[in-house]
Amino acid sequence: MTLHTIMPLELVLQGYGEEGEPMLDVTAKGVRMLVVPVAPGCGKIVRLLDCSLYDYLDPTLAPGAFITFGFE
């Protein structure tokens, strides 16, 4: 793979070897998703893992939205 860019290589590869935020695999509203915990029982959605196609149209399940879990 070739990368053509005018950006410095240090900027392109910045953070490449670092670990990201810890994520949890949770099920909320009947949808399995990856969540970054922000408080006990509350998290920010990173991505949906197992859901119907209609769940992608739900703005409350969009990446970046906050959701509560663990109370079902």
PDB file of C-alpha atoms in Angstrom, residues 3 7-18:
ATOM      1  CA  LEU A   3       0.355   6.627   0.896  1.00  0.00           C
ATOM      2  CA  MET A   7       1.788  15.739   5.653  1.00  0.00           C
ATOM      3  CA  PRO A   8       4.936  14.853   7.615  1.00  0.00           C
ATOM      4  CA  LEU A   9       5.274  11.142   8.383  1.00  0.00           C
ATOM      5  CA  GLU A  10       5.418  11.888  12.145  1.00  0.00           C
ATOM      6  CA  LEU A  11       1.945  13.458  11.960  1.00  0.00           C
ATOM      7  CA  VAL A  12       0.492  10.610   9.893  1.00  0.00           C
ATOM      8  CA  LEU A  13       1.775   7.936  12.276  1.00  0.00           C
ATOM      9  CA  GLN A  14       1.129   9.890  15.483  1.00  0.00           C
ATOM     10  CA  GLY A  15      -0.360   7.584  18.128  1.00  0.00           C
ATOM     11  CA  TYR A  16       0.046   4.456  15.991  1.00  0.00           C
ATOM     12  CA  GLY A  17       1.673   2.298  18.673  1.00  0.00           C
ATOM     13  CA  GLU A  18      -0.375   3.594  21.604  1.00  0.00           C
TER      14      GLU A  18
END
